[in-house]
Amino acid sequence: MMHDVQLKQSSLRFLRKSTTAPFIALVVLLAFSTVFSPEIFPTAKNLTNIFKQASIVGVVSIGMTVVLLVGGIDLSVSYVMALCACLFARMSQTMLAAGRDGMALDAVLLMLLIGAAVGLINGSLIVLKNVEPFIITLGVGQVLKGITYLYTNGAPGGKVTTFWKGFGSEMFLGFIPYTVILYVALMAAFLFLLRKTVVGRRIYAVGSNGEAARLSGVNVRRVKLTAYMLCGVTAAIAGIMLASRVRVGEPNGSGGYDMDAIAAVVIGGTAMAGGRGHLACTLAGVLIMTVMNNVLNLIGADPNLQMLIKGVVILVAVLIQRQDD
Amino acid sequence: MSEFALEMLGITKTFSRVKALDNVTLRVHTGEIHALIGENGAGKSTLMKILTGIYRADAGTVLLQGRETHFKKPQDAMQAGISIIHQEPSLVPDLDAAENLMLGHEMQRGGVLKARAQYAYAKRYLDYVCNGALGDYRVPVRRLSVAQQQMIDIARALSCQARIIVMDEPTASLTQSEIAVLFQIVRQLKADGITILYISHRLEELFALCDRITVLRDGRHVTDANVADVTKNWLIGKMIGRDLSQSYPPRHRRHSDEVVLEVQNLTGERYRDVSFRLHRGEVLAIAGLVGAGRTEVLRGIFGADPTRSGTVKVFGRETVISCPARALGQGLGFATEDRKCQGLFLNQDIRQNIVISALNKVSRYGVVHGAREKRLARRYFDELGVVAPDIDKLCKYLSGGNQQKVILSKWLASGCKILFLDEPTRGIDVGAKYEIFQLMDRLVGQGVSIVMVSSEMAEVIGVADRAIIMHEGAVTGELPADRLTEENIMTLASGETLRAAN
């Protein structure tokens, strides 16, 4: 009997900590923001803006969640974004020069393949050579950065087609940015993948206990490879979104997305050690980060102070998570 | 000055209601080589951990040279002149012999190492122990053999002014010639007045080396004697002489000639030429001492570790099982000894733990069918009687027995026909043990065949239809049910041969 009671209490605590805590934090933050900036913050225009800003880092954080769930990390995502943005813009420019103006599906597909390929390289090096994901993805990221700079000479260039210009700036029915629609769609797809598919179950199993997963007949290497490839693909998509928004391929434009994505995932309660976390909570993490940026800008806070506050929030989130163990 | 270098009197130690040591007495004369023997779980390690300050006894006193002492932490024991040499040398692999020796008591001035003085100091002890067996003390120890590393360990103990050295199965990973060298060193230590406490499962070694002997059994002191006065068989009798008071459910033995698993000359890193057959509906035990290579054989067959040579036939077909996923495909299951590290997903719920190896059965095109998944999990959850409010509880909150049931549920859900159970009842309380045994009997009744590794002889005798016994990586014998006795198992497990009369 005693045991049952204990069980119930601990599982309730787990539920409270890991799934609802980030949303509670988000609500609190929204309330504070409304108090501090009652004129601008709660307006539809500003909220739409927040979602728009959230969408790109949100897409990156989806793949990052998957990688963190298998117990890994991917520090190459910003460089995948930069490479894809530059390549995509330049390919689009060539197409426009040839008189083609459209969705540029062939270019999009190529970007997705590049993302998947980078993920494959990251994953292969990690599982075959059994090296820390941190250093492998850091190295691969630097290589990609070098390639991007060699290719662009460090200068922004290229154009995007009318379709992608519209995608980056216009809104569906006049109030839902297209980038947000894409983010929501990807979110739905990955929620399904993680919760309802065999691969999803195995991702959690591998992150939770790799050796037990192996001895349970799970091909651990394949699962990890899949995770890194998915992360590469979402980073490539984010690269296209970035190019669409700034309408040019900017080799420097993606700085900080990697850390913001990791921070969002961790604030959302996903364990760095893997196996524990919910993609839905990553959404809360992303919104917390974006709302914080937004409101600090609105109240005209010193940008240096903003950095400091962001850091403190990440630390607090991680420390709360630790207490749960 | 007392005649005893060490006296441990009335030592009692309890771990969560289990008495690991019950009023144990150990008396060791100054300058003798004293053997401490007993089965796995007899309490030798616990007693040594109390001596070296790792555990604190619930009751009892420790006297050094007649003076009562209390160790609060391992450093206290070291300062009192007690050192322990473990089975595997505990050195820092990238430091050299001299640096390892000085680790923790470096010679320094203001934080700067006095390298030359330190080397000279270390060299004295290394020369004494190694006696030329180790030419260069500047080589990182990871390049040295286990025997050489062990010498450094011993030299290190001496450099800490040890007067009593505990050696815990020091010969486990040594070759015959290395053992001879080690014995020489031990005798030399004895000649110089060092007291040695020698733990080993190899009875022949005790007769070759030791002066006195203390036998422990089930956490109690059984006897002590002069080695010269006793025989091997007398010792074996003392080590195992307990009644089979533990209750085992009745076994419904079924004889089948159908061979479901045949292993021939399987050789791996820690076992060689292992051959056996497993029949349909049989419980085959692999008995032997810890470290005999039993688990490694199971891991080799299951594809968890690579094997060097040998063949495995599953249901009559020769198969190469290169990874556990293949084993699963062949209808094999493996409930490991270390449930928390190798068996369970502690942070996942019971449902996910049960279905992880059976996802293909409850999914189509890679999409899991939620209702079917739940049904499958609940079926085994109910069938095995896992005690938990529901299948959505996290496994980390379950007791050892229930965790084991979840693991067994996983393998049953996978539909495995051959189940490996490694120490299936370790860390499980008596009631749950009984249930596990009942379950095993029910499973073999359903046509599942079981290979069980167990260090508890009573368990082997109570549950198995047949046993093979391993000693140092090789199979030393096979015993059918009617010849499964503790004497026979113990004899074969210590590498002796059974007398013809038996």
Short mmCIF file of N, CA and C in Angstrom, two decimals, chain B residues 302-444:
data_model
loop_
_atom_site.label_atom_id
_atom_site.label_comp_id
_atom_site.label_asym_id
_atom_site.label_seq_id
_atom_site.Cartn_x
_atom_site.Cartn_y
_atom_site.Cartn_z
N PHE B 302 24.39 -14.72 -27.93
CA PHE B 302 23.34 -13.74 -28.21
C PHE B 302 23.80 -12.64 -29.15
N GLY B 303 25.12 -12.61 -29.45
CA GLY B 303 25.62 -11.58 -30.36
C GLY B 303 25.92 -10.26 -29.68
N ALA B 304 25.92 -10.26 -28.35
CA ALA B 304 26.20 -9.02 -27.63
C ALA B 304 27.69 -8.71 -27.63
N ASP B 305 28.53 -9.75 -27.68
CA ASP B 305 29.98 -9.60 -27.80
C ASP B 305 30.43 -10.47 -28.96
N PRO B 306 31.53 -10.10 -29.61
CA PRO B 306 32.01 -10.94 -30.70
C PRO B 306 32.58 -12.27 -30.19
N THR B 307 32.46 -13.32 -30.99
CA THR B 307 33.09 -14.59 -30.65
C THR B 307 34.26 -14.82 -31.61
N ARG B 308 35.16 -15.71 -31.21
CA ARG B 308 36.33 -15.96 -32.07
C ARG B 308 36.09 -17.12 -33.01
N SER B 309 35.54 -18.20 -32.48
CA SER B 309 35.27 -19.34 -33.34
C SER B 309 34.18 -20.18 -32.71
N GLY B 310 33.74 -21.18 -33.45
CA GLY B 310 32.68 -22.04 -32.97
C GLY B 310 31.39 -21.81 -33.73
N THR B 311 30.46 -22.74 -33.59
CA THR B 311 29.22 -22.62 -34.32
C THR B 311 28.03 -22.67 -33.36
N VAL B 312 26.95 -22.04 -33.80
CA VAL B 312 25.71 -22.02 -33.04
C VAL B 312 24.60 -22.48 -33.98
N LYS B 313 23.87 -23.51 -33.56
CA LYS B 313 22.72 -23.95 -34.35
C LYS B 313 21.46 -23.66 -33.56
N VAL B 314 20.54 -22.94 -34.20
CA VAL B 314 19.27 -22.65 -33.56
C VAL B 314 18.20 -23.41 -34.31
N PHE B 315 17.45 -24.24 -33.61
CA PHE B 315 16.45 -25.11 -34.22
C PHE B 315 17.03 -25.87 -35.40
N GLY B 316 18.25 -26.38 -35.21
CA GLY B 316 18.86 -27.22 -36.22
C GLY B 316 19.56 -26.50 -37.35
N ARG B 317 19.36 -25.18 -37.43
CA ARG B 317 20.01 -24.45 -38.53
C ARG B 317 21.20 -23.66 -38.01
N GLU B 318 22.33 -23.81 -38.70
CA GLU B 318 23.50 -23.06 -38.28
C GLU B 318 23.28 -21.58 -38.58
N THR B 319 23.54 -20.74 -37.58
CA THR B 319 23.28 -19.32 -37.78
C THR B 319 24.45 -18.50 -37.26
N VAL B 320 24.66 -17.39 -37.91
CA VAL B 320 25.67 -16.45 -37.42
C VAL B 320 24.91 -15.31 -36.75
N ILE B 321 25.06 -15.21 -35.45
CA ILE B 321 24.36 -14.15 -34.72
C ILE B 321 25.37 -13.06 -34.42
N SER B 322 25.35 -12.01 -35.25
CA SER B 322 26.38 -10.99 -35.13
C SER B 322 25.95 -9.85 -34.22
N CYS B 323 24.66 -9.74 -33.95
CA CYS B 323 24.20 -8.68 -33.07
C CYS B 323 22.90 -9.13 -32.40
N PRO B 324 22.55 -8.51 -31.28
CA PRO B 324 21.34 -8.93 -30.56
C PRO B 324 20.07 -8.87 -31.42
N ALA B 325 20.02 -7.94 -32.38
CA ALA B 325 18.83 -7.85 -33.23
C ALA B 325 18.63 -9.17 -33.99
N ARG B 326 19.74 -9.77 -34.43
CA ARG B 326 19.66 -11.06 -35.11
C ARG B 326 19.17 -12.15 -34.17
N ALA B 327 19.69 -12.10 -32.93
CA ALA B 327 19.29 -13.10 -31.94
C ALA B 327 17.78 -13.05 -31.72
N LEU B 328 17.28 -11.83 -31.63
CA LEU B 328 15.85 -11.63 -31.45
C LEU B 328 15.09 -12.27 -32.61
N GLY B 329 15.61 -12.06 -33.83
CA GLY B 329 14.99 -12.64 -35.02
C GLY B 329 15.00 -14.16 -34.99
N GLN B 330 15.97 -14.74 -34.30
CA GLN B 330 16.06 -16.21 -34.23
C GLN B 330 15.22 -16.77 -33.09
N GLY B 331 14.54 -15.90 -32.36
CA GLY B 331 13.71 -16.39 -31.26
C GLY B 331 14.44 -16.51 -29.95
N LEU B 332 15.53 -15.76 -29.79
CA LEU B 332 16.27 -15.79 -28.53
C LEU B 332 15.91 -14.58 -27.67
N GLY B 333 16.00 -14.76 -26.38
CA GLY B 333 15.80 -13.65 -25.45
C GLY B 333 16.86 -13.71 -24.37
N PHE B 334 17.18 -12.57 -23.76
CA PHE B 334 18.29 -12.54 -22.81
C PHE B 334 17.96 -11.57 -21.67
N ALA B 335 17.62 -12.12 -20.52
CA ALA B 335 17.41 -11.28 -19.34
C ALA B 335 18.72 -11.20 -18.59
N THR B 336 19.36 -10.04 -18.65
CA THR B 336 20.71 -9.92 -18.12
C THR B 336 20.73 -9.82 -16.60
N GLU B 337 21.91 -10.06 -16.06
CA GLU B 337 22.05 -10.00 -14.61
C GLU B 337 21.86 -8.56 -14.12
N ASP B 338 22.52 -7.63 -14.81
CA ASP B 338 22.42 -6.23 -14.42
C ASP B 338 21.17 -5.64 -15.05
N ARG B 339 20.09 -5.68 -14.30
CA ARG B 339 18.82 -5.28 -14.88
C ARG B 339 18.76 -3.79 -15.14
N LYS B 340 19.31 -3.00 -14.23
CA LYS B 340 19.17 -1.55 -14.38
C LYS B 340 20.00 -1.02 -15.54
N CYS B 341 21.20 -1.55 -15.72
CA CYS B 341 22.07 -1.01 -16.77
C CYS B 341 21.82 -1.66 -18.12
N GLN B 342 21.40 -2.92 -18.13
CA GLN B 342 21.34 -3.62 -19.40
C GLN B 342 19.96 -4.11 -19.78
N GLY B 343 19.02 -4.01 -18.85
CA GLY B 343 17.72 -4.59 -19.16
C GLY B 343 16.59 -3.59 -19.26
N LEU B 344 16.59 -2.61 -18.40
CA LEU B 344 15.42 -1.75 -18.28
C LEU B 344 15.64 -0.36 -18.86
N PHE B 345 14.53 0.24 -19.26
CA PHE B 345 14.51 1.66 -19.55
C PHE B 345 13.82 2.30 -18.36
N LEU B 346 14.62 2.69 -17.39
CA LEU B 346 14.07 3.10 -16.09
C LEU B 346 13.15 4.30 -16.21
N ASN B 347 13.45 5.21 -17.13
CA ASN B 347 12.65 6.41 -17.26
C ASN B 347 11.45 6.24 -18.18
N GLN B 348 11.28 5.03 -18.70
CA GLN B 348 10.14 4.80 -19.56
C GLN B 348 9.09 4.02 -18.75
N ASP B 349 7.86 4.04 -19.24
CA ASP B 349 6.83 3.33 -18.49
C ASP B 349 6.87 1.83 -18.78
N ILE B 350 6.07 1.10 -18.03
CA ILE B 350 6.08 -0.36 -18.13
C ILE B 350 5.71 -0.80 -19.54
N ARG B 351 4.70 -0.12 -20.09
CA ARG B 351 4.23 -0.48 -21.44
C ARG B 351 5.38 -0.45 -22.45
N GLN B 352 6.14 0.67 -22.45
CA GLN B 352 7.21 0.78 -23.43
C GLN B 352 8.31 -0.23 -23.18
N ASN B 353 8.55 -0.55 -21.93
CA ASN B 353 9.55 -1.57 -21.62
C ASN B 353 9.13 -2.93 -22.14
N ILE B 354 7.85 -3.23 -22.05
CA ILE B 354 7.41 -4.56 -22.46
C ILE B 354 7.39 -4.69 -23.98
N VAL B 355 6.99 -3.62 -24.69
CA VAL B 355 6.79 -3.79 -26.13
C VAL B 355 8.02 -3.51 -26.98
N ILE B 356 9.12 -3.06 -26.35
CA ILE B 356 10.25 -2.59 -27.18
C ILE B 356 10.77 -3.67 -28.14
N SER B 357 10.74 -4.91 -27.73
CA SER B 357 11.24 -5.97 -28.62
C SER B 357 10.14 -6.58 -29.48
N ALA B 358 8.93 -6.08 -29.35
CA ALA B 358 7.80 -6.66 -30.08
C ALA B 358 7.09 -5.60 -30.91
N LEU B 359 7.79 -4.48 -31.20
CA LEU B 359 7.12 -3.38 -31.90
C LEU B 359 6.61 -3.81 -33.27
N ASN B 360 7.33 -4.73 -33.90
CA ASN B 360 6.90 -5.16 -35.23
C ASN B 360 5.54 -5.83 -35.20
N LYS B 361 5.23 -6.45 -34.05
CA LYS B 361 3.95 -7.15 -33.95
C LYS B 361 2.78 -6.20 -33.80
N VAL B 362 3.03 -5.02 -33.28
CA VAL B 362 1.91 -4.11 -33.00
C VAL B 362 1.97 -2.88 -33.90
N SER B 363 2.66 -3.00 -35.03
CA SER B 363 2.73 -1.84 -35.91
C SER B 363 2.56 -2.28 -37.36
N ARG B 364 2.17 -1.32 -38.16
CA ARG B 364 2.09 -1.57 -39.59
C ARG B 364 2.70 -0.36 -40.31
N TYR B 365 3.55 -0.62 -41.29
CA TYR B 365 4.27 0.44 -42.00
C TYR B 365 5.00 1.36 -41.01
N GLY B 366 5.47 0.80 -39.94
CA GLY B 366 6.24 1.61 -39.00
C GLY B 366 5.41 2.46 -38.06
N VAL B 367 4.09 2.38 -38.19
CA VAL B 367 3.23 3.15 -37.29
C VAL B 367 2.67 2.20 -36.21
N VAL B 368 2.86 2.59 -34.97
CA VAL B 368 2.44 1.74 -33.87
C VAL B 368 0.92 1.85 -33.68
N HIS B 369 0.28 0.70 -33.57
CA HIS B 369 -1.15 0.66 -33.32
C HIS B 369 -1.37 0.71 -31.82
N GLY B 370 -1.80 1.89 -31.35
CA GLY B 370 -1.84 2.15 -29.91
C GLY B 370 -2.61 1.11 -29.10
N ALA B 371 -3.79 0.73 -29.57
CA ALA B 371 -4.64 -0.18 -28.81
C ALA B 371 -4.00 -1.57 -28.75
N ARG B 372 -3.45 -2.01 -29.88
CA ARG B 372 -2.82 -3.34 -29.89
C ARG B 372 -1.59 -3.36 -29.00
N GLU B 373 -0.87 -2.24 -29.00
CA GLU B 373 0.32 -2.14 -28.16
C GLU B 373 -0.07 -2.28 -26.69
N LYS B 374 -1.12 -1.57 -26.30
CA LYS B 374 -1.58 -1.62 -24.92
C LYS B 374 -2.04 -3.01 -24.55
N ARG B 375 -2.78 -3.64 -25.47
CA ARG B 375 -3.28 -4.99 -25.20
C ARG B 375 -2.12 -5.95 -24.95
N LEU B 376 -1.12 -5.85 -25.81
CA LEU B 376 0.04 -6.76 -25.68
C LEU B 376 0.73 -6.54 -24.34
N ALA B 377 0.96 -5.27 -24.01
CA ALA B 377 1.65 -4.96 -22.76
C ALA B 377 0.82 -5.44 -21.57
N ARG B 378 -0.47 -5.17 -21.62
CA ARG B 378 -1.32 -5.53 -20.48
C ARG B 378 -1.43 -7.04 -20.32
N ARG B 379 -1.40 -7.73 -21.44
CA ARG B 379 -1.51 -9.20 -21.38
C ARG B 379 -0.38 -9.77 -20.51
N TYR B 380 0.85 -9.36 -20.79
CA TYR B 380 1.97 -9.92 -20.02
C TYR B 380 2.09 -9.30 -18.64
N PHE B 381 1.68 -8.06 -18.54
CA PHE B 381 1.62 -7.39 -17.24
C PHE B 381 0.73 -8.19 -16.29
N ASP B 382 -0.44 -8.61 -16.81
CA ASP B 382 -1.37 -9.40 -15.99
C ASP B 382 -0.87 -10.83 -15.79
N GLU B 383 -0.39 -11.41 -16.89
CA GLU B 383 0.01 -12.82 -16.84
C GLU B 383 1.13 -13.05 -15.84
N LEU B 384 2.07 -12.10 -15.78
CA LEU B 384 3.19 -12.29 -14.87
C LEU B 384 2.95 -11.68 -13.50
N GLY B 385 1.82 -11.03 -13.36
CA GLY B 385 1.48 -10.49 -12.05
C GLY B 385 2.43 -9.40 -11.59
N VAL B 386 2.74 -8.46 -12.49
CA VAL B 386 3.56 -7.32 -12.08
C VAL B 386 2.75 -6.47 -11.11
N VAL B 387 3.33 -6.16 -9.97
CA VAL B 387 2.59 -5.36 -8.99
C VAL B 387 2.87 -3.88 -9.22
N ALA B 388 1.91 -3.19 -9.83
CA ALA B 388 2.00 -1.75 -10.08
C ALA B 388 0.58 -1.30 -10.40
N PRO B 389 0.29 -0.03 -10.14
CA PRO B 389 -1.08 0.44 -10.39
C PRO B 389 -1.50 0.27 -11.85
N ASP B 390 -0.60 0.54 -12.76
CA ASP B 390 -0.97 0.43 -14.16
C ASP B 390 0.27 0.35 -15.03
N ILE B 391 0.05 0.09 -16.34
CA ILE B 391 1.21 -0.07 -17.22
C ILE B 391 1.83 1.25 -17.61
N ASP B 392 1.28 2.39 -17.16
CA ASP B 392 1.91 3.66 -17.52
C ASP B 392 2.83 4.16 -16.41
N LYS B 393 3.15 3.30 -15.43
CA LYS B 393 4.08 3.70 -14.37
C LYS B 393 5.51 3.53 -14.86
N LEU B 394 6.36 4.41 -14.37
CA LEU B 394 7.77 4.34 -14.77
C LEU B 394 8.45 3.17 -14.07
N CYS B 395 9.34 2.51 -14.78
CA CYS B 395 9.98 1.31 -14.23
C CYS B 395 10.88 1.60 -13.05
N LYS B 396 11.37 2.84 -12.95
CA LYS B 396 12.32 3.09 -11.86
C LYS B 396 11.66 3.00 -10.49
N TYR B 397 10.32 3.08 -10.46
CA TYR B 397 9.64 3.02 -9.16
C TYR B 397 9.26 1.60 -8.75
N LEU B 398 9.60 0.61 -9.57
CA LEU B 398 9.22 -0.76 -9.25
C LEU B 398 10.30 -1.43 -8.40
N SER B 399 9.88 -2.47 -7.64
CA SER B 399 10.84 -3.24 -6.86
C SER B 399 11.63 -4.17 -7.78
N GLY B 400 12.71 -4.72 -7.26
CA GLY B 400 13.57 -5.60 -8.06
C GLY B 400 12.81 -6.75 -8.69
N GLY B 401 11.94 -7.38 -7.90
CA GLY B 401 11.19 -8.51 -8.42
C GLY B 401 10.26 -8.11 -9.55
N ASN B 402 9.61 -6.95 -9.38
CA ASN B 402 8.70 -6.49 -10.42
C ASN B 402 9.45 -6.03 -11.66
N GLN B 403 10.63 -5.46 -11.45
CA GLN B 403 11.43 -5.08 -12.61
C GLN B 403 11.82 -6.33 -13.41
N GLN B 404 12.17 -7.39 -12.68
CA GLN B 404 12.53 -8.62 -13.38
C GLN B 404 11.32 -9.15 -14.15
N LYS B 405 10.14 -9.03 -13.56
CA LYS B 405 8.94 -9.50 -14.26
C LYS B 405 8.69 -8.69 -15.53
N VAL B 406 8.98 -7.38 -15.47
CA VAL B 406 8.81 -6.55 -16.66
C VAL B 406 9.77 -7.01 -17.76
N ILE B 407 11.01 -7.32 -17.36
CA ILE B 407 11.98 -7.78 -18.35
C ILE B 407 11.53 -9.11 -18.96
N LEU B 408 11.07 -10.02 -18.11
CA LEU B 408 10.59 -11.29 -18.64
C LEU B 408 9.39 -11.07 -19.56
N SER B 409 8.52 -10.11 -19.17
CA SER B 409 7.37 -9.79 -20.03
C SER B 409 7.85 -9.35 -21.40
N LYS B 410 8.91 -8.55 -21.41
CA LYS B 410 9.44 -8.06 -22.69
C LYS B 410 9.79 -9.24 -23.59
N TRP B 411 10.48 -10.22 -23.02
CA TRP B 411 10.92 -11.33 -23.87
C TRP B 411 9.77 -12.24 -24.26
N LEU B 412 8.83 -12.41 -23.36
CA LEU B 412 7.67 -13.23 -23.72
C LEU B 412 6.87 -12.53 -24.81
N ALA B 413 6.73 -11.20 -24.68
CA ALA B 413 6.00 -10.45 -25.70
C ALA B 413 6.68 -10.56 -27.05
N SER B 414 8.00 -10.67 -27.04
CA SER B 414 8.74 -10.78 -28.31
C SER B 414 8.52 -12.15 -28.93
N GLY B 415 7.95 -13.06 -28.18
CA GLY B 415 7.69 -14.40 -28.70
C GLY B 415 8.92 -15.28 -28.73
N CYS B 416 9.86 -15.05 -27.81
CA CYS B 416 11.09 -15.82 -27.87
C CYS B 416 10.86 -17.26 -27.43
N LYS B 417 11.62 -18.16 -28.03
CA LYS B 417 11.47 -19.59 -27.76
C LYS B 417 12.63 -20.11 -26.92
N ILE B 418 13.71 -19.38 -26.93
CA ILE B 418 14.88 -19.77 -26.13
C ILE B 418 15.23 -18.57 -25.27
N LEU B 419 15.20 -18.77 -23.97
CA LEU B 419 15.39 -17.64 -23.08
C LEU B 419 16.64 -17.83 -22.24
N PHE B 420 17.52 -16.83 -22.25
CA PHE B 420 18.70 -16.85 -21.39
C PHE B 420 18.39 -16.04 -20.14
N LEU B 421 18.61 -16.63 -18.99
CA LEU B 421 18.39 -15.92 -17.74
C LEU B 421 19.70 -15.87 -16.97
N ASP B 422 20.23 -14.68 -16.80
CA ASP B 422 21.51 -14.53 -16.09
C ASP B 422 21.21 -14.08 -14.66
N GLU B 423 21.50 -14.93 -13.71
CA GLU B 423 21.20 -14.66 -12.29
C GLU B 423 19.78 -14.12 -12.14
N PRO B 424 18.79 -14.94 -12.48
CA PRO B 424 17.42 -14.39 -12.56
C PRO B 424 16.86 -13.92 -11.24
N THR B 425 17.43 -14.34 -10.12
CA THR B 425 16.84 -13.94 -8.84
C THR B 425 17.76 -13.09 -8.00
N ARG B 426 18.85 -12.60 -8.58
CA ARG B 426 19.76 -11.76 -7.79
C ARG B 426 19.07 -10.48 -7.35
N GLY B 427 19.19 -10.18 -6.08
CA GLY B 427 18.62 -8.94 -5.56
C GLY B 427 17.11 -8.95 -5.46
N ILE B 428 16.53 -10.14 -5.50
CA ILE B 428 15.07 -10.25 -5.45
C ILE B 428 14.69 -10.95 -4.16
N ASP B 429 13.64 -10.48 -3.51
CA ASP B 429 13.31 -11.07 -2.22
C ASP B 429 12.67 -12.45 -2.39
N VAL B 430 12.61 -13.16 -1.27
CA VAL B 430 12.28 -14.59 -1.33
C VAL B 430 10.94 -14.87 -2.01
N GLY B 431 9.94 -14.07 -1.69
CA GLY B 431 8.63 -14.30 -2.26
C GLY B 431 8.64 -14.19 -3.78
N ALA B 432 9.26 -13.12 -4.27
CA ALA B 432 9.32 -12.89 -5.71
C ALA B 432 10.16 -13.97 -6.38
N LYS B 433 11.19 -14.44 -5.67
CA LYS B 433 12.01 -15.53 -6.20
C LYS B 433 11.13 -16.73 -6.53
N TYR B 434 10.31 -17.07 -5.57
CA TYR B 434 9.44 -18.23 -5.74
C TYR B 434 8.56 -18.06 -6.98
N GLU B 435 8.06 -16.83 -7.15
CA GLU B 435 7.22 -16.57 -8.32
C GLU B 435 7.99 -16.73 -9.62
N ILE B 436 9.24 -16.24 -9.60
CA ILE B 436 10.06 -16.35 -10.82
C ILE B 436 10.28 -17.83 -11.15
N PHE B 437 10.55 -18.63 -10.12
CA PHE B 437 10.76 -20.06 -10.37
C PHE B 437 9.49 -20.71 -10.93
N GLN B 438 8.35 -20.33 -10.34
CA GLN B 438 7.08 -20.86 -10.84
C GLN B 438 6.89 -20.51 -12.30
N LEU B 439 7.23 -19.26 -12.59
CA LEU B 439 7.06 -18.77 -13.95
C LEU B 439 7.95 -19.56 -14.92
N MET B 440 9.19 -19.82 -14.48
CA MET B 440 10.10 -20.59 -15.33
C MET B 440 9.51 -21.96 -15.62
N ASP B 441 8.94 -22.57 -14.61
CA ASP B 441 8.35 -23.89 -14.80
C ASP B 441 7.18 -23.82 -15.79
N ARG B 442 6.38 -22.75 -15.66
CA ARG B 442 5.25 -22.60 -16.56
C ARG B 442 5.73 -22.39 -18.00
N LEU B 443 6.78 -21.59 -18.14
CA LEU B 443 7.30 -21.29 -19.47
C LEU B 443 7.78 -22.55 -20.17
N VAL B 444 8.57 -23.36 -19.46
CA VAL B 444 9.07 -24.56 -20.14
C VAL B 444 7.90 -25.48 -20.46
#
